[in-house]
Amino acid sequence: MSVAIDLSPAEENYLKAIYHLSADGSLEVSTNDISSRMNTRAASVSDMLKKLSAKKVIEHQPYMGVKITALGKSEALHIIRKHRLWEVFLVQKLHFHWDQVHEVAEHLEHIRSRLLIERLDEHLGFPKVDPHGDPIPDAQGRINLRPHVLISDAEVGAEGTMVSVLETSPLFLQYLDKLGLRLGCLLKLQDRVTFDGSVELLIDQNKQIIVSNEVARNVYISA
Amino acid sequence: MSVAIDLSPAEENYLKAIYHLSADGSLEVSTNDISSRMNTRAASVSDMLKKLSAKKVIEHQPYMGVKITALGKSEALHIIRKHRLWEVFLVQKLHFHWDQVHEVAEHLEHIRSRLLIERLDEHLGFPKVDPHGDPIPDAQGRINLRPHVLISDAEVGAEGTMVSVLETSPLFLQYLDKLGLRLGCLLKLQDRVTFDGSVELLIDQNKQIIVSNEVARNVYISA
DNA sequence: AAAGATAATTAGACAAGTCTAAAAATAAAA
DNA sequence: TTTTATTTTTAGACTTGTCTAATTATCTTT
Ligand SMILES: [Mn+2]
Ligand SMILES: [Mn+2]
Ligand SMILES: [Mn+2]
Ligand SMILES: [Mn+2]
C-alpha cells in the first residue's frame, strides 16, 4: 500500500508542475521554469522546494536543479489521474466543452477520497484518455502511451489521426474548433513552409487548411 | 444578479454553521455555540466574526450575539445547495452509502463554478431532497419545506413517513440502518417511556422496535 | 448591589504560502 | 581570466487561519 504522504493543494500543484516540466520525471527542472509555469516568483519556488524536499518527493541541492523522486512521481501521477478523470466526467456526464474543463479540474483534483476516485472511474467506464487525448494513469500510476508525434516534428507526407493536444487553454482549443481540428480526425501533412514553419494539412481527406507553427507545435498525431 | 461576495472555504464553513445554528437565520447565535460546532476555540471564532462582519454576511456587535444578514443567508443557502447536490450525486451516481457522503461533500461544496452546479443539478434530474431528507435550495435560494416533526416531539399515536434525519454522522446513520429505520418508511409512535424519553415504534406496520430519546431527537417524520 | 461565574474579546504567537528587495552562486562574455 | 549577466537563494514582510493565555464584559447568585 502507498505510504502516507500528506501534501497540501499548493504542494500538489507544484509537484505536478515539476513532473510535467521534467518530461514525466526524466529531466532536471530549474527554479525559473517552475516559477514561470506556476505564475509565482522564484523566491516562492525556492521556499516550496524546501518543503517538497523535506517530504521526499523531490531531490534538491541548492543552486543545482530539481529531480523528482520515485515517490514524487507516483504522487504526481495520482493527482494527474484525478485531474483527468474529473475532466472526463465534466465532458461525458455534464456536457462541458473541452475548453471548459481544465480550470474546474484544477480544483477537483485536490479532493481526497479513495472511494470517490474508484467509483468515479467506474461510473465513467474506466476511460483511458481525457478530453484532450492525454492518457489516464491507473490506480497504480501506470500510463499506457500511444505512439504519437507533434505535427511540427512530423515529416511532409505523414498521416495519422489527431490523438492529443499539448496546450489546453480555452483560446487555443476554441481556435482548433474553428479550424475543424478535433481529436480523432485524420490528418495529412501536405506541405511545410520552411520560412515560418507553418504547415498545410488535409483534414479527413476533404478539407485543406494552413496552420501556424505555433499550432503545429501543440497538436499530436498518431505515429 | 448576485453581488460579488468572495468567501474563503473557512469563511464559508463558519457562515454555514451560523446559518444552521440560527435555525435558518432567525435566531441569534453565540460565540461558544459556533466554536463548539466548528471544533475551534472561541478566540478563533471572534477573529472570524470580524471577517464575516466586514464582508457584510453577518451583523455582530462585540459581546452581543451574531445575526446573519439577508446577504449572508443567501450565501449560506448557496453553499448548502452545493453540499446537498453533491451528496445526491455521490449516492445516486457513485453508489455511496448515506453515511459516507457528508465528509466528501464538505469539500466539494467549496468548488466555485456556476456551470458545474447548474449542470450537476440537471444531471441529477433536479432533485428536491438530499440523501438525509434535507431540502435542496434552488438557484435563487428558495427552499421548499415539508411539514415535519421530530419523533421526540410527536404525540403518542402519531403516524408519518420518515422524512429526514438531523444527525449525519456515520455512526448514527449506521445505527439507523441496523434498526431498520430508513427514509420513506412508515412509522407509528406506539408508546413513550416518561422515565427516559425512549419510544416504541412500529415500522411499516410490521416491525416493532424501541429507540432511545437520543435517536428520537434526531429523526423527523411527516406531520 | 457586590461577588463570583461564565462568556467573549484582545494580545501575542505560529505555520503556510506568498511577495519584494538584497545577497550569493553560477554561467556567459569580453 | 576578469567582468558582466543571469539564476537562485536568503532576509524580511504580509495575510489567513489557527492556537493559548490574559483581560474585559455580561450574567447569576447570593
Ligand atoms: Mn490544482
Ligand atoms: Mn486534460
Ligand atoms: Mn465545507
Ligand atoms: Mn445531507
Coordinates of C-alpha atoms (C1' of nucleotides) and ligand atoms in Angstrom, one line a residue:
Chain A
M1 CA 0.0 0.0 0.0
S2 CA 1.1 3.6 -0.6
V3 CA 2.9 5.4 2.2
A4 CA 1.1 8.2 3.9
I5 CA 2.2 11.4 2.1
D6 CA 0.3 14.4 3.0
L7 CA 0.7 17.2 0.5
S8 CA -1.3 20.5 0.6
P9 CA -3.1 21.6 -2.5
A10 CA -0.3 24.1 -3.2
E11 CA 2.3 21.4 -2.8
E12 CA 0.4 19.2 -5.1
N13 CA 0.2 21.9 -7.8
Y14 CA 4.0 22.4 -7.6
L15 CA 4.7 18.7 -7.7
K16 CA 2.5 18.3 -10.8
A17 CA 4.3 21.2 -12.5
I18 CA 7.7 19.7 -11.8
Y19 CA 6.5 16.3 -13.1
H20 CA 5.3 17.8 -16.3
L21 CA 8.3 20.1 -16.8
S22 CA 10.7 17.2 -16.3
A23 CA 9.0 15.2 -19.1
D24 CA 7.4 12.7 -16.8
G25 CA 10.2 12.8 -14.2
S26 CA 13.2 12.1 -16.5
L27 CA 14.8 15.6 -16.7
E28 CA 16.1 18.1 -14.2
V29 CA 14.0 21.2 -13.8
S30 CA 15.1 24.8 -13.0
T31 CA 13.6 27.2 -10.4
N32 CA 12.7 29.7 -13.1
D33 CA 10.9 27.1 -15.2
I34 CA 8.8 26.3 -12.3
S35 CA 8.1 29.9 -11.3
S36 CA 7.0 30.8 -14.8
R37 CA 4.7 27.8 -15.1
M38 CA 3.2 28.4 -11.7
N39 CA 2.9 32.2 -12.1
T40 CA 4.8 32.7 -8.9
R41 CA 8.1 34.3 -8.1
A42 CA 11.4 32.4 -8.0
A43 CA 11.6 33.1 -4.2
S44 CA 8.3 31.3 -3.6
V45 CA 9.6 28.4 -5.6
S46 CA 12.8 28.2 -3.5
D47 CA 10.6 28.1 -0.4
M48 CA 8.4 25.4 -1.8
L49 CA 11.3 23.3 -3.0
K50 CA 12.5 23.0 0.6
K51 CA 9.1 21.8 1.7
L52 CA 8.9 19.2 -1.1
S53 CA 12.4 18.0 -0.4
A54 CA 11.5 17.6 3.3
K55 CA 8.6 15.4 2.2
K56 CA 10.9 13.3 0.0
V57 CA 9.0 13.9 -3.2
I58 CA 11.9 15.7 -4.9
E59 CA 15.7 15.9 -4.5
H60 CA 17.1 19.3 -4.5
Q61 CA 20.6 20.6 -3.8
P62 CA 20.6 24.5 -3.7
Y63 CA 21.7 26.1 -7.0
M64 CA 21.6 22.7 -8.7
G65 CA 18.4 21.6 -10.4
V66 CA 15.5 19.6 -9.0
K67 CA 14.7 16.0 -9.7
I68 CA 11.5 14.2 -8.8
T69 CA 11.8 11.0 -6.7
A70 CA 10.1 7.7 -7.3
L71 CA 7.7 8.7 -4.5
G72 CA 7.1 12.1 -6.0
K73 CA 6.4 10.6 -9.4
S74 CA 3.8 8.3 -8.0
E75 CA 2.2 11.1 -6.1
A76 CA 2.2 13.3 -9.2
L77 CA 0.6 10.5 -11.3
H78 CA -2.1 10.1 -8.7
I79 CA -3.0 13.8 -8.9
I80 CA -2.9 13.7 -12.7
R81 CA -5.2 10.6 -12.6
K82 CA -7.7 12.5 -10.6
H83 CA -7.5 15.6 -12.7
R84 CA -8.1 13.7 -15.9
L85 CA -10.9 11.6 -14.5
W86 CA -12.7 14.7 -13.5
E87 CA -12.2 16.2 -16.9
V88 CA -13.8 13.1 -18.4
F89 CA -16.7 13.4 -16.0
L90 CA -17.3 17.0 -16.9
V91 CA -17.4 16.3 -20.6
Q92 CA -19.1 12.9 -20.6
K93 CA -21.6 13.5 -17.9
L94 CA -22.1 17.2 -17.5
H95 CA -21.5 18.0 -21.2
F96 CA -18.8 20.6 -20.7
H97 CA -16.9 21.6 -23.8
W98 CA -13.2 20.5 -23.8
D99 CA -12.1 24.1 -23.3
Q100 CA -14.1 24.5 -20.1
V101 CA -12.8 21.5 -18.1
H102 CA -9.3 22.3 -17.2
E103 CA -9.9 25.1 -14.6
V104 CA -12.5 23.3 -12.7
A105 CA -10.5 20.0 -12.7
E106 CA -7.6 22.0 -11.3
H107 CA -9.7 22.3 -8.1
L108 CA -11.5 18.9 -8.1
E109 CA -8.1 17.1 -8.4
H110 CA -7.3 18.0 -4.8
I111 CA -10.3 16.3 -3.2
R112 CA -9.0 13.4 -1.1
S113 CA -11.2 10.3 -1.1
R114 CA -10.0 6.9 -2.3
L115 CA -13.6 5.7 -2.7
L116 CA -14.6 8.8 -4.7
I117 CA -12.0 8.2 -7.4
E118 CA -12.5 4.5 -7.6
R119 CA -16.2 5.0 -8.0
L120 CA -15.8 7.9 -10.4
D121 CA -13.6 5.8 -12.6
E122 CA -16.2 3.0 -12.6
H123 CA -19.0 5.5 -13.3
L124 CA -17.1 6.7 -16.4
G125 CA -16.4 3.2 -17.7
F126 CA -12.7 3.2 -16.9
P127 CA -11.7 5.7 -19.5
K128 CA -8.2 5.5 -20.9
V129 CA -7.8 9.1 -22.1
D130 CA -9.0 12.5 -21.1
P131 CA -10.8 15.1 -23.3
H132 CA -7.5 16.4 -24.5
G133 CA -6.3 13.0 -25.5
D134 CA -4.0 12.6 -22.6
P135 CA -3.7 9.1 -21.0
I136 CA -5.2 8.5 -17.6
P137 CA -2.8 6.7 -15.2
D138 CA -4.4 3.7 -13.5
A139 CA -4.6 3.4 -9.7
Q140 CA -1.0 2.1 -9.6
G141 CA 0.2 5.0 -11.6
R142 CA 0.8 3.1 -14.8
I143 CA 0.3 5.0 -18.1
N144 CA -0.4 3.5 -21.4
L145 CA 1.3 5.6 -24.0
R146 CA 0.2 5.6 -27.6
P147 CA 3.0 6.4 -30.2
H148 CA 2.5 9.9 -31.3
V149 CA 4.3 12.8 -32.8
L150 CA 3.9 16.6 -32.9
I151 CA 2.8 17.9 -36.3
S152 CA 5.7 20.3 -36.1
D153 CA 8.1 17.3 -35.8
A154 CA 6.4 15.1 -38.4
E155 CA 7.7 14.7 -42.0
V156 CA 5.9 16.1 -45.0
G157 CA 3.6 13.4 -46.3
A158 CA 3.0 11.9 -42.8
E159 CA -0.5 10.9 -42.0
G160 CA -2.2 10.0 -38.7
T161 CA -5.2 10.6 -36.5
M162 CA -5.2 13.6 -34.2
V163 CA -4.6 12.0 -30.7
S164 CA -4.0 14.8 -28.3
V165 CA -3.2 18.5 -27.7
L166 CA -0.4 20.0 -25.6
E167 CA -2.0 23.3 -24.8
T168 CA -5.3 23.2 -23.0
S169 CA -6.1 26.9 -22.8
P170 CA -9.7 27.8 -23.8
L171 CA -8.4 30.2 -26.5
F172 CA -6.3 27.6 -28.2
L173 CA -9.0 24.9 -28.0
Q174 CA -11.6 27.2 -29.4
Y175 CA -9.3 28.1 -32.3
L176 CA -8.8 24.4 -33.1
D177 CA -12.6 24.0 -33.1
K178 CA -12.8 26.9 -35.6
L179 CA -10.2 25.3 -37.8
G180 CA -12.1 22.0 -37.7
L181 CA -9.3 20.2 -35.8
R182 CA -10.7 17.7 -33.3
L183 CA -9.4 14.5 -31.6
G184 CA -9.8 11.5 -33.9
C185 CA -9.8 13.3 -37.2
L186 CA -7.5 12.0 -39.9
L187 CA -4.7 14.5 -40.7
K188 CA -2.2 14.5 -43.6
L189 CA 0.7 16.8 -43.6
Q190 CA 0.8 18.0 -47.1
D191 CA 3.4 20.7 -47.0
R192 CA 5.6 22.8 -44.7
V193 CA 6.8 26.3 -45.3
T194 CA 10.4 26.5 -44.3
F195 CA 10.2 30.2 -43.8
D196 CA 7.9 30.2 -40.7
G197 CA 7.3 26.6 -40.0
S198 CA 3.6 26.8 -40.9
V199 CA 2.0 23.7 -42.4
E200 CA -0.6 22.7 -44.8
L201 CA -3.0 20.0 -43.5
L202 CA -5.6 17.8 -45.2
I203 CA -8.4 17.0 -42.7
D204 CA -10.4 13.8 -43.2
Q205 CA -9.4 13.7 -46.8
N206 CA -11.6 16.6 -47.7
K207 CA -10.7 19.9 -46.0
Q208 CA -7.5 21.7 -46.6
I209 CA -6.2 24.2 -44.1
I210 CA -3.0 26.1 -43.2
V211 CA -1.9 26.4 -39.6
S212 CA 0.9 28.3 -37.9
N213 CA 4.0 26.6 -36.4
E214 CA 2.6 27.6 -33.0
V215 CA -0.5 25.4 -33.7
A216 CA 1.6 22.6 -35.2
R217 CA 3.8 22.5 -32.0
N218 CA 0.7 21.8 -29.9
V219 CA -1.1 19.1 -31.8
Y220 CA -0.1 15.4 -31.8
I221 CA -1.0 12.8 -34.4
S222 CA -0.6 9.0 -34.2
A223 CA 2.8 7.8 -35.4
Chain B
M1 CA -27.8 39.2 -10.1
S2 CA -25.9 38.2 -7.0
V3 CA -23.3 40.7 -5.7
A4 CA -19.7 39.6 -5.9
I5 CA -19.1 38.1 -2.4
D6 CA -15.8 36.3 -2.1
L7 CA -15.6 34.0 0.9
S8 CA -12.8 31.6 1.6
P9 CA -13.6 27.9 2.3
A10 CA -13.1 28.6 6.0
E11 CA -15.4 31.6 5.9
E12 CA -18.0 29.5 4.1
N13 CA -17.8 26.8 6.7
Y14 CA -18.4 29.3 9.5
L15 CA -21.2 31.0 7.7
K16 CA -22.9 27.7 7.1
A17 CA -22.5 26.8 10.8
I18 CA -24.1 30.1 11.8
Y19 CA -26.9 29.7 9.4
H20 CA -27.7 26.2 10.8
L21 CA -27.3 27.2 14.4
S22 CA -29.6 30.1 14.0
A23 CA -32.4 27.9 12.7
D24 CA -32.2 29.2 9.1
G25 CA -31.2 32.7 10.1
S26 CA -33.9 33.5 12.5
L27 CA -32.2 33.3 15.9
E28 CA -29.1 35.0 17.3
V29 CA -26.1 32.7 17.8
S30 CA -23.4 32.8 20.5
T31 CA -19.6 32.6 20.0
N32 CA -19.4 29.4 22.1
D33 CA -22.1 27.7 20.1
I34 CA -20.2 28.4 16.9
S35 CA -16.9 27.3 18.5
S36 CA -18.3 24.0 19.7
R37 CA -19.9 23.2 16.3
M38 CA -16.8 24.2 14.4
N39 CA -14.4 22.5 16.8
T40 CA -12.3 25.6 17.1
R41 CA -11.6 27.9 20.0
A42 CA -13.8 30.9 20.9
A43 CA -10.9 33.2 20.1
S44 CA -10.8 31.9 16.6
V45 CA -14.5 32.5 16.3
S46 CA -14.1 36.1 17.5
D47 CA -11.5 36.6 14.8
M48 CA -13.7 35.1 12.1
L49 CA -16.7 37.1 13.2
K50 CA -14.8 40.3 12.4
K51 CA -14.0 39.0 8.9
L52 CA -17.6 37.9 8.3
S53 CA -18.9 41.3 9.5
A54 CA -16.5 43.1 7.3
K55 CA -17.9 41.2 4.4
K56 CA -21.5 42.1 5.4
V57 CA -22.7 38.5 5.7
I58 CA -23.4 38.8 9.5
E59 CA -24.1 41.6 12.0
H60 CA -22.0 41.5 15.1
Q61 CA -21.6 43.9 18.0
P62 CA -19.0 42.7 20.4
Y63 CA -20.3 40.8 23.5
M64 CA -23.8 40.7 21.9
G65 CA -24.8 37.9 19.6
V66 CA -24.4 37.3 15.9
K67 CA -27.2 37.6 13.4
I68 CA -26.9 36.6 9.7
T69 CA -27.8 39.2 7.2
A70 CA -30.0 38.7 4.1
L71 CA -26.8 38.6 2.0
G72 CA -25.3 36.0 4.4
K73 CA -28.4 33.9 4.3
S74 CA -28.4 33.8 0.5
E75 CA -24.7 32.9 0.5
A76 CA -25.3 30.2 3.1
L77 CA -28.1 28.7 1.1
H78 CA -26.0 28.6 -2.0
I79 CA -23.3 26.6 -0.2
I80 CA -25.9 24.3 1.3
R81 CA -27.3 23.8 -2.2
K82 CA -24.0 22.7 -3.5
H83 CA -23.4 20.5 -0.5
R84 CA -26.7 18.7 -0.9
L85 CA -26.4 18.3 -4.7
W86 CA -23.0 16.7 -4.3
E87 CA -24.4 14.4 -1.7
V88 CA -27.1 13.3 -4.1
F89 CA -24.5 12.8 -6.8
L90 CA -22.4 10.6 -4.5
V91 CA -25.4 8.4 -3.6
Q92 CA -27.3 8.3 -6.9
K93 CA -24.4 8.1 -9.4
L94 CA -21.5 6.8 -7.4
H95 CA -23.5 4.5 -5.1
F96 CA -22.1 5.8 -1.9
H97 CA -24.0 4.9 1.3
W98 CA -25.8 7.7 3.0
D99 CA -23.3 7.6 5.9
Q100 CA -20.3 8.2 3.5
V101 CA -21.3 11.4 1.7
H102 CA -21.1 14.1 4.3
E103 CA -17.4 14.4 4.7
V104 CA -16.6 14.4 0.9
A105 CA -19.4 16.9 0.3
E106 CA -17.9 19.1 2.9
H107 CA -15.0 19.7 0.5
L108 CA -16.9 19.5 -2.8
E109 CA -19.2 22.3 -1.7
H110 CA -16.4 24.8 -1.9
I111 CA -15.7 24.4 -5.6
R112 CA -16.7 27.5 -7.4
S113 CA -18.3 27.1 -10.8
R114 CA -21.7 28.3 -11.8
L115 CA -21.8 26.0 -14.8
L116 CA -20.7 23.0 -12.7
I117 CA -23.6 23.3 -10.3
E118 CA -26.2 24.1 -13.0
R119 CA -25.2 21.0 -15.0
L120 CA -24.9 18.8 -11.9
D121 CA -28.4 19.7 -10.9
E122 CA -29.6 18.8 -14.4
H123 CA -27.6 15.6 -14.5
L124 CA -29.3 14.5 -11.2
G125 CA -32.8 15.4 -12.5
F126 CA -33.2 18.5 -10.3
P127 CA -33.6 16.6 -7.0
K128 CA -35.6 18.2 -4.2
V129 CA -34.0 16.5 -1.2
D130 CA -30.6 15.1 -0.3
P131 CA -29.8 11.6 1.0
H132 CA -30.7 12.7 4.5
G133 CA -34.0 14.0 3.5
D134 CA -32.9 17.7 3.7
P135 CA -34.4 20.0 1.1
I136 CA -32.2 21.4 -1.6
P137 CA -32.4 25.1 -2.1
D138 CA -32.9 26.2 -5.8
A139 CA -30.5 28.5 -7.6
Q140 CA -32.4 31.5 -6.0
G141 CA -32.0 30.1 -2.5
R142 CA -35.7 29.1 -2.1
I143 CA -36.3 26.0 0.0
N144 CA -39.5 24.0 -0.1
L145 CA -40.2 22.8 3.4
R146 CA -42.3 19.8 4.0
P147 CA -44.2 19.8 7.3
H148 CA -42.3 17.5 9.7
V149 CA -41.9 16.8 13.4
L150 CA -39.2 15.2 15.5
I151 CA -40.2 11.8 16.9
S152 CA -39.3 13.1 20.3
D153 CA -41.8 16.0 19.8
A154 CA -44.6 13.9 18.3
E155 CA -47.5 12.6 20.4
V156 CA -48.1 9.0 21.2
G157 CA -50.3 7.5 18.4
A158 CA -48.8 9.8 15.8
E159 CA -48.0 8.3 12.4
G160 CA -46.0 9.5 9.5
T161 CA -43.3 8.6 7.0
M162 CA -39.7 9.1 8.0
V163 CA -38.7 12.3 6.0
S164 CA -35.2 13.3 7.3
V165 CA -32.5 12.9 9.9
L166 CA -30.8 15.7 12.0
E167 CA -27.5 14.0 12.7
T168 CA -25.5 12.8 9.7
S169 CA -22.5 11.1 11.4
P170 CA -21.6 7.7 10.0
L171 CA -22.1 6.1 13.4
F172 CA -25.6 7.4 13.8
L173 CA -26.7 6.5 10.3
Q174 CA -25.3 3.0 10.5
Y175 CA -27.2 2.5 13.7
L176 CA -30.4 3.6 12.0
D177 CA -29.7 1.0 9.2
K178 CA -29.3 -1.6 11.8
L179 CA -32.6 -0.6 13.4
G180 CA -34.3 -0.8 10.1
L181 CA -35.1 2.9 10.0
R182 CA -34.7 4.5 6.6
L183 CA -36.2 7.4 4.8
G184 CA -39.6 6.8 3.5
C185 CA -40.7 4.1 5.9
L186 CA -44.0 4.4 7.7
L187 CA -43.5 5.0 11.4
K188 CA -46.1 4.8 14.2
L189 CA -45.3 6.1 17.7
Q190 CA -46.8 3.5 19.8
D191 CA -45.6 4.5 23.3
R192 CA -43.2 6.7 25.1
V193 CA -41.4 5.9 28.4
T194 CA -41.7 9.0 30.6
F195 CA -38.7 8.0 32.6
D196 CA -36.0 8.3 29.9
G197 CA -37.9 9.5 26.8
S198 CA -37.3 6.4 24.8
V199 CA -40.1 5.4 22.4
E200 CA -41.7 2.4 20.9
L201 CA -42.1 2.5 17.2
L202 CA -43.9 0.3 14.6
I203 CA -42.1 0.3 11.3
D204 CA -44.1 -0.3 8.1
Q205 CA -46.9 -1.9 10.2
N206 CA -44.9 -5.0 10.9
K207 CA -41.7 -4.4 12.9
Q208 CA -41.7 -3.1 16.4
I209 CA -38.6 -1.5 17.9
I210 CA -37.6 0.6 20.9
V211 CA -35.3 3.6 20.4
S212 CA -33.6 5.9 22.8
N213 CA -34.6 9.6 23.2
E214 CA -31.2 10.4 21.6
V215 CA -32.4 8.7 18.5
A216 CA -35.9 10.1 18.7
R217 CA -34.4 13.6 18.8
N218 CA -32.7 13.1 15.5
V219 CA -35.4 11.6 13.3
Y220 CA -38.2 13.5 11.6
I221 CA -41.5 12.1 10.4
S222 CA -44.1 13.9 8.2
A223 CA -46.7 15.8 10.2
Chain C
dA1 C1' -25.8 45.6 44.8
dA2 C1' -21.5 43.3 45.2
dA3 C1' -19.2 38.9 44.3
dG4 C1' -18.3 35.1 41.7
dA5 C1' -19.1 32.6 37.5
dT6 C1' -19.4 32.5 32.6
dA7 C1' -18.8 34.2 28.0
dA8 C1' -16.4 36.9 24.8
dT9 C1' -12.6 39.6 23.3
dT10 C1' -7.8 41.0 22.8
dA11 C1' -2.8 40.1 22.9
dG12 C1' 0.7 37.6 21.2
dA13 C1' 2.4 33.6 18.8
dC14 C1' 2.9 30.3 14.9
dA15 C1' 2.6 27.8 10.2
dA16 C1' 1.6 28.1 5.3
dG17 C1' 2.0 30.5 1.3
dT18 C1' 3.1 34.4 -1.0
dC19 C1' 5.7 38.8 -2.1
dT20 C1' 9.8 42.4 -2.8
dA21 C1' 14.5 43.5 -2.3
dA22 C1' 19.1 42.1 -1.3
dA23 C1' 22.8 38.8 -1.5
dA24 C1' 25.2 34.9 -3.3
dA25 C1' 26.3 31.5 -6.7
dT26 C1' 26.8 30.1 -11.4
dA27 C1' 27.1 30.9 -16.3
dA28 C1' 28.3 33.8 -20.2
dA29 C1' 31.1 37.3 -22.4
dA30 C1' 34.8 40.1 -23.2
Chain D
dT1 C1' 40.6 35.3 -16.7
dT2 C1' 38.2 39.0 -15.2
dT3 C1' 33.9 41.2 -15.7
dT4 C1' 29.1 41.2 -16.5
dA5 C1' 24.7 38.9 -16.7
dT6 C1' 21.6 35.5 -15.1
dT7 C1' 19.8 32.4 -11.8
dT8 C1' 18.9 31.1 -7.3
dT9 C1' 18.6 31.7 -2.6
dT10 C1' 18.0 34.3 1.7
dA11 C1' 16.0 38.1 4.5
dG12 C1' 12.2 40.2 5.9
dA13 C1' 7.4 41.3 5.4
dC14 C1' 2.3 40.4 4.9
dT15 C1' -2.2 37.6 5.0
dT16 C1' -5.1 33.9 6.6
dG17 C1' -6.4 30.8 10.0
dT18 C1' -5.4 28.9 14.0
dC19 C1' -3.9 28.5 19.0
dT20 C1' -3.0 29.7 24.4
dA21 C1' -3.2 33.0 28.0
dA22 C1' -4.8 37.1 29.8
dT23 C1' -8.3 40.6 30.1
dT24 C1' -12.8 42.5 29.9
dA25 C1' -17.7 42.4 29.7
dT26 C1' -22.1 40.3 30.9
dC27 C1' -24.9 37.2 33.7
dT28 C1' -26.1 34.8 38.1
dT29 C1' -26.3 34.3 42.7
dT30 C1' -26.3 35.3 47.0
Ligands
MN1 MN -4.7 22.1 -8.8
MN2 MN -6.6 17.4 -19.8
MN3 MN -17.0 22.6 3.9
MN4 MN -27.1 16.0 3.9

